[in-house]
Short mmCIF file of C-alpha atoms in Angstrom, two decimals:
data_model
loop_
_atom_site.label_atom_id
_atom_site.label_comp_id
_atom_site.label_asym_id
_atom_site.label_seq_id
_atom_site.Cartn_x
_atom_site.Cartn_y
_atom_site.Cartn_z
CA SER I 1 -6.00 -5.68 12.54
CA ILE I 2 -3.04 -3.40 13.11
CA GLY I 3 -2.74 -0.13 11.17
CA LYS I 4 -4.74 1.60 8.46
CA LEU I 5 -8.32 0.45 7.88
CA HIS I 6 -10.13 3.49 6.36
CA TYR I 7 -13.66 2.71 7.42
CA ARG I 8 -15.93 5.52 8.64
CA ASP I 9 -14.91 4.85 12.24
CA GLY I 10 -14.29 2.06 14.71
CA THR I 11 -17.99 1.27 15.11
CA ASP I 12 -18.32 -0.12 11.56
CA ASP I 13 -18.61 -3.90 11.54
CA ASN I 14 -15.47 -4.74 9.56
CA GLY I 15 -15.13 -8.33 10.74
CA PHE I 16 -12.05 -7.86 12.94
CA SER I 17 -12.26 -8.92 16.59
CA GLU I 18 -9.85 -6.14 17.61
CA GLU I 19 -8.33 -3.03 16.03
CA LYS I 20 -4.91 -1.67 17.01
CA LEU I 21 -3.68 1.75 15.83
CA ALA I 22 -6.60 1.95 13.39
CA MET I 23 -6.67 4.88 10.96
CA HIS I 24 -10.11 5.74 9.58
CA VAL I 25 -11.30 8.47 7.21
CA VAL I 26 -11.42 12.04 8.53
CA GLY I 27 -14.66 12.84 10.27
CA GLY I 28 -16.25 9.63 9.06
CA VAL I 29 -16.53 11.02 5.51
CA GLY I 30 -13.00 11.78 4.30
CA ASP I 31 -12.11 14.25 1.56
CA LEU I 32 -15.49 15.19 0.07
CA LEU I 33 -13.81 17.38 -2.54
CA SER I 34 -13.31 14.17 -4.52
CA LEU I 35 -17.05 14.19 -5.23
CA VAL I 36 -16.78 17.36 -7.33
CA ARG I 37 -15.93 15.87 -10.71
CA ASP I 38 -17.23 18.18 -13.45
CA GLU I 39 -15.61 21.19 -15.09
CA THR I 40 -16.10 23.23 -11.88
CA ALA I 41 -13.77 20.94 -9.91
CA PRO I 42 -11.10 23.19 -8.38
CA LYS I 43 -7.42 22.69 -8.98
CA ARG I 44 -6.10 21.04 -5.86
CA ARG I 45 -3.78 23.59 -4.27
CA GLY I 46 -2.26 21.03 -1.94
CA ALA I 47 -0.79 19.16 -4.92
CA ALA I 48 2.22 21.50 -4.90
CA LYS I 49 3.22 20.16 -1.49
CA LEU I 50 4.22 16.87 -3.08
CA ALA I 51 7.22 18.47 -4.76
CA GLN I 52 7.92 21.10 -2.13
CA GLY I 53 8.08 18.63 0.74
CA ALA I 54 10.03 15.80 -0.87
CA GLY I 55 13.31 14.95 0.82
CA PRO I 56 15.03 13.07 3.65
CA GLY I 57 13.54 12.93 7.13
CA GLU I 58 10.59 11.57 9.06
CA SER I 59 6.86 12.20 8.55
CA ASP I 60 3.62 11.37 10.31
CA TYR I 61 3.45 8.28 8.12
CA THR I 62 6.95 6.91 8.75
CA ARG I 63 6.45 7.35 12.49
CA TYR I 64 3.04 5.68 12.23
CA ASP I 65 4.47 2.74 10.28
CA ARG I 66 7.20 2.20 12.85
CA ASP I 67 4.47 1.97 15.50
CA ILE I 68 2.47 -0.45 13.32
CA ALA I 69 5.48 -2.70 12.73
CA ALA I 70 6.32 -2.66 16.45
CA ALA I 71 2.75 -3.57 17.45
CA ALA I 72 2.71 -6.40 14.90
CA GLN I 73 5.98 -7.82 16.23
CA ILE I 74 4.68 -7.73 19.79
CA TRP I 75 1.39 -9.41 18.83
CA LEU I 76 3.14 -12.19 16.91
CA ARG I 77 5.59 -12.90 19.75
CA GLU I 78 3.28 -12.53 22.74
CA GLU I 79 -0.32 -13.10 21.68
CA ALA I 80 -0.31 -15.38 18.62
CA PRO I 81 1.48 -18.33 20.31
CA ARG I 82 -1.26 -18.46 22.97
CA ILE I 83 -4.13 -18.77 20.45
CA GLU I 84 -5.27 -22.36 19.99
CA GLU I 85 -7.67 -21.89 17.05
CA PRO I 86 -6.66 -20.59 13.57
CA TRP I 87 -5.98 -16.86 13.61
CA CYS I 88 -5.69 -14.11 10.99
CA LEU I 89 -3.65 -10.93 11.44
CA PHE I 90 -4.09 -8.00 9.03
CA VAL I 91 -1.14 -5.56 9.15
CA SER I 92 -1.76 -2.41 7.11
CA ILE I 93 1.29 -0.21 6.51
CA VAL I 94 0.69 3.17 4.84
CA THR I 95 4.02 3.86 3.11
CA PRO I 96 5.01 4.35 0.34
CA HIS I 97 2.53 7.21 0.20
CA PHE I 98 2.56 10.98 0.04
CA PRO I 99 4.36 12.89 1.55
CA LEU I 100 7.55 11.86 -0.22
CA ILE I 101 9.69 12.11 2.90
CA ALA I 102 11.89 9.08 3.52
CA PRO I 103 14.28 8.29 6.40
CA PRO I 104 17.78 9.40 5.35
CA GLU I 105 19.30 5.90 5.22
CA HIS I 106 16.68 4.97 2.62
CA TYR I 107 16.44 8.32 0.84
CA TYR I 108 20.17 8.25 0.06
CA ALA I 109 20.32 4.52 -0.74
CA THR I 110 20.80 5.34 -4.44
CA PRO I 111 22.69 8.49 -5.50
CA LEU I 112 20.11 10.94 -6.78
CA ASP I 113 21.93 11.48 -10.08
CA GLN I 114 21.71 7.73 -10.79
CA LEU I 115 17.93 7.52 -10.45
CA PRO I 116 16.37 6.87 -13.88
CA LEU I 117 13.84 9.45 -14.98
CA PRO I 118 10.23 8.27 -15.38
CA LYS I 119 9.12 6.94 -18.75
CA LEU I 120 7.38 9.37 -21.08
CA TYR I 121 8.04 12.15 -18.58
CA ALA I 122 8.99 14.85 -21.09
CA PRO I 123 5.91 16.97 -21.93
CA ALA I 124 6.25 16.20 -25.63
CA ASP I 125 6.17 12.44 -24.92
CA ARG I 126 3.14 12.34 -22.61
CA PRO I 127 -0.08 10.75 -23.85
CA ARG I 128 -2.83 13.35 -24.23
CA HIS I 129 -5.91 11.25 -23.67
CA PRO I 130 -8.72 13.49 -22.30
CA PHE I 131 -9.15 11.36 -19.15
CA LEU I 132 -5.48 11.96 -18.30
CA GLU I 133 -5.78 15.65 -19.12
CA ASP I 134 -8.72 15.96 -16.71
CA TYR I 135 -6.63 14.40 -13.96
CA ARG I 136 -3.57 16.56 -14.66
CA THR I 137 -5.75 19.68 -14.57
CA THR I 138 -7.29 18.91 -11.18
CA ASN I 139 -4.41 17.05 -9.48
CA ALA I 140 -1.61 19.19 -10.87
CA TYR I 141 1.23 17.52 -9.00
CA ASP I 142 3.72 17.98 -11.79
CA ASP I 143 3.16 21.74 -12.10
CA ALA I 144 5.39 22.27 -9.06
CA VAL I 145 8.28 20.23 -10.49
CA ASP I 146 10.52 23.12 -11.45
CA SER I 147 13.77 21.26 -12.21
CA ASP I 148 15.40 17.87 -12.61
CA ALA I 149 16.74 18.29 -9.07
CA THR I 150 13.18 18.57 -7.70
CA LEU I 151 12.10 15.58 -9.77
CA ARG I 152 14.97 13.47 -8.44
CA ARG I 153 14.14 14.48 -4.84
CA MET I 154 10.62 13.20 -5.41
CA LEU I 155 11.88 9.95 -6.91
CA ALA I 156 14.35 9.44 -4.06
CA GLY I 157 11.55 10.09 -1.58
CA TYR I 158 9.24 7.51 -3.15
CA TYR I 159 11.84 4.80 -3.67
CA GLY I 160 13.25 5.52 -0.22
CA LEU I 161 9.79 4.94 1.25
CA VAL I 162 9.61 1.62 -0.62
CA GLY I 163 12.86 0.60 1.05
CA PHE I 164 11.63 1.80 4.42
CA MET I 165 8.35 -0.12 4.04
CA ASP I 166 10.26 -3.25 3.00
CA GLU I 167 12.33 -2.93 6.16
CA GLN I 168 9.17 -2.90 8.29
CA VAL I 169 7.84 -5.99 6.50
CA GLY I 170 11.14 -7.73 7.18
CA LYS I 171 10.84 -7.02 10.89
CA ILE I 172 7.32 -8.44 10.97
CA LEU I 173 8.31 -11.61 9.10
CA ALA I 174 11.31 -12.06 11.41
CA ALA I 175 8.98 -11.84 14.40
CA LEU I 176 6.70 -14.48 12.87
CA GLU I 177 9.71 -16.76 12.39
CA ALA I 178 10.90 -16.15 15.95
CA SER I 179 7.43 -16.96 17.30
CA GLY I 180 7.77 -20.51 15.99
CA GLN I 181 4.65 -20.25 13.84
CA ALA I 182 6.07 -19.44 10.40
CA ALA I 183 5.91 -23.04 9.17
CA GLN I 184 2.15 -23.27 9.71
CA THR I 185 1.26 -19.71 8.67
CA ARG I 186 0.37 -18.53 5.19
CA VAL I 187 1.52 -15.00 4.39
CA LEU I 188 -0.08 -12.80 1.73
CA TYR I 189 1.66 -9.56 0.72
CA SER I 190 -0.24 -7.04 -1.39
CA SER I 191 -1.18 -3.37 -1.73
CA ASP I 192 -4.28 -1.27 -2.29
CA HIS I 193 -2.89 0.51 -5.36
CA GLY I 194 0.32 1.55 -7.07
CA ASP I 195 1.69 4.96 -8.01
CA SER I 196 2.64 6.58 -11.30
CA VAL I 197 5.79 8.17 -9.76
CA GLY I 198 6.08 10.64 -12.66
CA ALA I 199 5.45 8.19 -15.50
CA ARG I 200 3.66 10.02 -18.32
CA GLY I 201 3.80 13.18 -16.19
CA LEU I 202 1.41 11.63 -13.65
CA TRP I 203 1.72 11.20 -9.89
CA GLY I 204 -0.51 9.18 -7.62
CA LYS I 205 -3.03 6.56 -8.68
CA SER I 206 -6.38 7.35 -10.40
CA ASN I 207 -5.62 5.83 -13.81
CA MET I 208 -5.63 2.38 -15.39
CA TYR I 209 -1.97 2.08 -16.34
CA ALA I 210 0.00 -0.74 -14.74
CA GLU I 211 1.84 1.70 -12.47
CA SER I 212 -1.46 2.41 -10.73
CA VAL I 213 -3.46 -0.85 -10.91
CA GLY I 214 -0.69 -3.46 -11.24
CA ILE I 215 -0.17 -4.15 -7.56
CA PRO I 216 2.04 -6.86 -6.00
CA MET I 217 0.45 -10.14 -4.95
CA ILE I 218 2.86 -12.54 -3.24
CA LEU I 219 1.66 -15.64 -1.37
CA VAL I 220 3.68 -18.22 0.55
CA GLY I 221 2.71 -21.16 2.72
CA ASP I 222 1.11 -24.57 2.75
CA GLY I 223 -0.32 -25.58 -0.62
CA VAL I 224 1.39 -22.78 -2.55
CA PRO I 225 3.94 -23.83 -5.21
CA ALA I 226 7.38 -22.55 -4.28
CA ALA I 227 9.19 -19.95 -6.41
CA ALA I 228 6.41 -19.99 -9.01
CA ARG I 229 4.94 -17.10 -10.98
CA CYS I 230 1.31 -17.21 -12.08
CA ALA I 231 0.19 -15.10 -15.06
CA THR I 232 -3.53 -15.34 -14.33
CA PRO I 233 -4.99 -11.90 -13.52
CA VAL I 234 -6.08 -11.72 -9.88
CA SER I 235 -7.50 -9.00 -7.69
CA LEU I 236 -7.91 -7.93 -4.08
CA THR I 237 -11.43 -9.37 -4.19
CA ASP I 238 -9.76 -12.79 -4.36
CA VAL I 239 -8.40 -12.27 -0.85
CA PHE I 240 -11.92 -13.00 0.46
CA ALA I 241 -11.98 -16.51 -1.02
CA THR I 242 -8.36 -17.08 0.00
CA ALA I 243 -9.16 -16.28 3.63
CA THR I 244 -12.25 -18.52 3.74
CA ASP I 245 -10.23 -21.27 2.06
CA CYS I 246 -7.41 -21.04 4.60
CA LEU I 247 -9.64 -20.79 7.65
CA GLY I 248 -12.42 -23.13 6.51
CA VAL I 249 -15.16 -20.66 7.44
CA GLY I 250 -17.71 -20.83 4.62
CA SER I 251 -17.75 -19.76 1.00
CA ALA I 252 -16.89 -16.54 -0.81
CA PRO I 253 -19.13 -14.53 -3.16
CA ALA I 254 -19.15 -15.31 -6.87
CA GLY I 255 -16.13 -13.84 -8.64
CA SER I 256 -13.78 -14.25 -5.68
CA GLU I 257 -11.50 -17.27 -6.06
CA SER I 258 -8.84 -18.66 -3.78
CA LEU I 259 -5.35 -17.54 -4.72
CA ILE I 260 -4.08 -20.94 -3.59
CA ALA I 261 -6.25 -22.66 -6.21
CA ILE I 262 -5.24 -20.14 -8.87
CA ALA I 263 -1.56 -20.59 -8.01
CA ASN I 264 -2.04 -24.31 -8.64
CA GLY I 265 -3.51 -23.78 -12.11
CA ALA I 266 -7.19 -22.95 -11.67
CA ALA I 267 -9.07 -20.17 -13.54
CA THR I 268 -6.39 -19.35 -16.12
CA ASP I 269 -8.80 -17.62 -18.52
CA ARG I 270 -10.26 -15.06 -16.13
CA MET I 271 -10.06 -11.27 -16.59
CA GLY I 272 -8.87 -8.58 -14.22
CA PHE I 273 -11.27 -5.69 -13.61
CA SER I 274 -11.08 -2.20 -12.14
CA GLU I 275 -13.23 0.92 -12.16
CA TYR I 276 -12.79 4.52 -11.00
CA HIS I 277 -15.25 7.29 -10.06
CA ALA I 278 -13.27 9.69 -7.86
CA THR I 279 -11.02 12.72 -7.75
CA GLY I 280 -9.70 14.15 -10.99
CA SER I 281 -12.09 12.18 -13.21
CA ARG I 282 -14.86 13.93 -15.12
CA GLN I 283 -15.87 10.55 -16.49
CA ALA I 284 -15.76 7.07 -15.05
CA ALA I 285 -13.09 4.62 -16.14
CA PHE I 286 -13.60 0.85 -16.52
CA MET I 287 -10.75 -1.58 -17.19
CA LEU I 288 -10.66 -5.21 -18.26
CA ARG I 289 -7.50 -7.18 -18.94
CA ASP I 290 -6.53 -10.73 -19.74
CA GLN I 291 -3.08 -12.18 -20.29
CA HIS I 292 -2.78 -10.52 -23.71
CA PHE I 293 -4.69 -7.23 -23.82
CA LYS I 294 -5.90 -4.42 -21.58
CA TYR I 295 -9.07 -2.51 -22.52
CA VAL I 296 -10.07 0.78 -20.86
CA ARG I 297 -13.54 2.16 -21.48
CA TYR I 298 -14.90 5.65 -20.78
CA PRO I 299 -18.51 6.81 -21.26
CA ALA I 300 -17.72 9.46 -23.90
CA TYR I 301 -13.94 9.55 -24.29
CA PRO I 302 -12.09 7.30 -26.78
CA PRO I 303 -11.33 3.81 -25.43
CA GLN I 304 -7.77 2.63 -24.83
CA LEU I 305 -6.34 -0.76 -25.77
CA PHE I 306 -2.86 -2.10 -25.07
CA ASP I 307 -1.18 -5.28 -26.31
CA LEU I 308 0.49 -6.37 -23.08
CA GLN I 309 2.61 -9.02 -24.76
CA ALA I 310 4.05 -6.81 -27.50
CA ASP I 311 3.92 -3.61 -25.42
CA PRO I 312 4.18 -4.41 -21.68
CA GLU I 313 5.03 -0.78 -20.84
CA GLU I 314 1.70 0.37 -22.36
CA LEU I 315 3.33 2.93 -24.62
CA HIS I 316 1.20 2.41 -27.75
CA ASP I 317 -2.54 2.99 -27.48
CA LEU I 318 -4.51 0.84 -29.94
CA GLY I 319 -7.87 2.11 -28.76
CA GLU I 320 -8.82 3.55 -32.16
CA ASP I 321 -6.72 1.31 -34.40
CA PRO I 322 -9.01 -0.28 -37.05
CA ALA I 323 -6.87 -3.41 -37.05
CA HIS I 324 -7.98 -4.18 -33.48
CA ALA I 325 -11.72 -3.61 -33.85
CA ALA I 326 -12.51 -7.28 -33.17
CA THR I 327 -10.48 -7.28 -29.96
CA ARG I 328 -12.27 -4.14 -28.74
CA ALA I 329 -15.64 -5.71 -29.55
CA ARG I 330 -14.72 -8.83 -27.57
CA PHE I 331 -13.77 -6.78 -24.53
CA GLU I 332 -16.84 -4.56 -24.89
CA ALA I 333 -19.09 -7.63 -24.73
CA ALA I 334 -17.20 -8.98 -21.70
CA LEU I 335 -17.47 -5.61 -19.95
CA HIS I 336 -21.21 -5.37 -20.52
CA ALA I 337 -21.66 -8.92 -19.18
CA ARG I 338 -19.75 -8.00 -16.02
CA LEU I 339 -21.41 -4.62 -15.41
CA LYS I 340 -24.95 -5.79 -16.27
CA ASP I 341 -25.43 -2.28 -17.67
CA THR I 342 -23.71 0.30 -19.87
CA PRO I 343 -20.75 2.36 -18.65
CA GLU I 344 -22.79 5.46 -19.45
CA ALA I 345 -25.66 4.43 -17.18
CA ILE I 346 -23.36 3.49 -14.31
CA ASP I 347 -21.44 6.76 -14.64
CA ALA I 348 -24.72 8.71 -14.42
CA ARG I 349 -25.91 6.77 -11.36
CA VAL I 350 -22.64 7.26 -9.50
CA LYS I 351 -22.63 11.01 -10.18
CA ALA I 352 -26.24 11.29 -9.03
CA ARG I 353 -25.37 9.54 -5.78
CA GLN I 354 -22.30 11.76 -5.30
CA ALA I 355 -24.52 14.84 -5.79
CA VAL I 356 -26.79 13.59 -3.00
CA ILE I 357 -23.81 13.20 -0.66
CA LEU I 358 -22.59 16.71 -1.53
CA ALA I 359 -26.03 18.10 -0.73
CA GLN I 360 -26.05 16.29 2.62
CA HIS I 361 -22.86 18.14 3.54
CA GLY I 362 -23.95 21.63 2.63
CA GLY I 363 -23.60 21.54 -1.13
CA ARG I 364 -20.82 21.94 -3.62
CA ASP I 365 -19.73 25.44 -2.52
CA ALA I 366 -19.56 24.46 1.14
CA VAL I 367 -17.46 21.41 0.36
CA MET I 368 -15.09 23.36 -1.88
CA SER I 369 -14.65 26.09 0.76
CA ARG I 370 -13.84 23.41 3.34
CA GLY I 371 -10.67 22.59 1.43
CA GLU I 372 -8.74 19.37 0.95
CA ILE I 373 -6.48 17.02 2.86
CA PRO I 374 -3.42 15.55 1.12
CA TYR I 375 -3.64 12.30 3.08
CA SER I 376 -5.57 10.83 6.00
CA PRO I 377 -3.87 11.61 9.31
CA PRO I 378 -2.76 8.77 11.60
CA PRO I 379 -4.38 8.37 15.02
CA GLY I 380 -3.68 11.40 17.22
CA VAL I 381 -2.64 13.68 14.33
CA ARG I 382 -4.81 16.64 13.32
CA PRO I 383 -5.89 16.83 9.63
CA ASP I 384 -3.82 19.21 7.49
CA TRP I 385 -6.50 21.09 5.56
CA SER I 386 -5.29 23.07 2.54
#
C-alpha cells in the first residue's frame, strides 16, 4: 500500500505486506469529538476554516499526494517488473479533501465567475429535514460563506483539487504502461466517499444524497467489457470479492460479489446499502437503493424516498407521500432483512458503545475540551487542533 490507510497504527494487521507513506488516525483513535452526537454536541469551530482557507496554493495534502504519486510510479517501474507471482498495489490519494487549497494551475482552470452555483444552495430552497438540520448545526461549514465570491473560491478549490488528483492518477497509469505490465493488470478506480460541495447548503459527506454516497467505480482489464456502463448498485465491499477473484486466493464473505461478474451481467437485482453513525448526526441513518428508488430510514425522523428515474437529482422527497406507501413498505422489509434488527435497536447499541469509548478517554467533557482536527495529518505533520 502507498498512501492513506487510516487504521489505528502500522501494527494493525491490514493484510498488506508493506506500507509506504501510510497515514493513520491521530493517536490511534482519531477525532473523538465525533462520538458526541446528542443535543450537547458542540458546534465545530474549525468548520469556518473551510471557507477562510479556500484558494490557490499548496497544502499538506497536495504535497502528500505528490509524494504518494511519486512513490507509486517508482514502485511500478522498479519493483513490480521483478515480481513473478500476482501482485496487488493499493494507492490511496487523499485529495480532493479539505482544505480547499488547489495548485494554481488547477484552481484557475475554469474562470471563477463561470463556475455554476450548487443546486438548492439558496437558503429558501434547501431541504429542512431534521437529520440535515442536525448536521448543519454541528458542522456549520456554510455559516462562514459570507459572499458569492467566497462560495466561488470554495468551488474552485474543490474542483481544482479534482483536477490535481486526476493528474496524479494519470502519472501513475502512465508509469504502469511504461513498466510493460498494463496489458496484464486490472485497474480499479474508486473513492471512499463523495462531497456535497455546497449542494443543499451542505459541505462534506455525512448524508445519503448521491453527492455523498454516489462514488465512482471504474474497472478496466481482462474480463471486463470495454466502454460499458453497468446500472447495478455496487459498493466498496465488493472490492473484497473482486480482489479474491483476480488473485485466486479463496472466497469472499456473503454479500461481496466480484465486480467483474457484475460487469458481465450478474446480480442485477441487488440493492446498495449505507449507514451512518458519526459526527453531526443525532440519529443514525440507513440507506437502501435499487435501480429505481432510494430509501433513507432514521429511527425517529421521517423517512426519505426518491424516485431516481424520474428525479435523479433527488430534489423531491417522497418519504411521506401516501401514493408511495407500498414502495416504502417494500424497502422497510428489505432493510429489516439486511439489518437483522430494527434501526432503533441498532442506533441505541451504537450510541451505548460510543459512550463507553468516551468514558475510556476521560468522558464527554474531556473529549470536548480536547478540541477537533479538521483532517488527519499526513506522516510527519503535527495535528492542527482547533
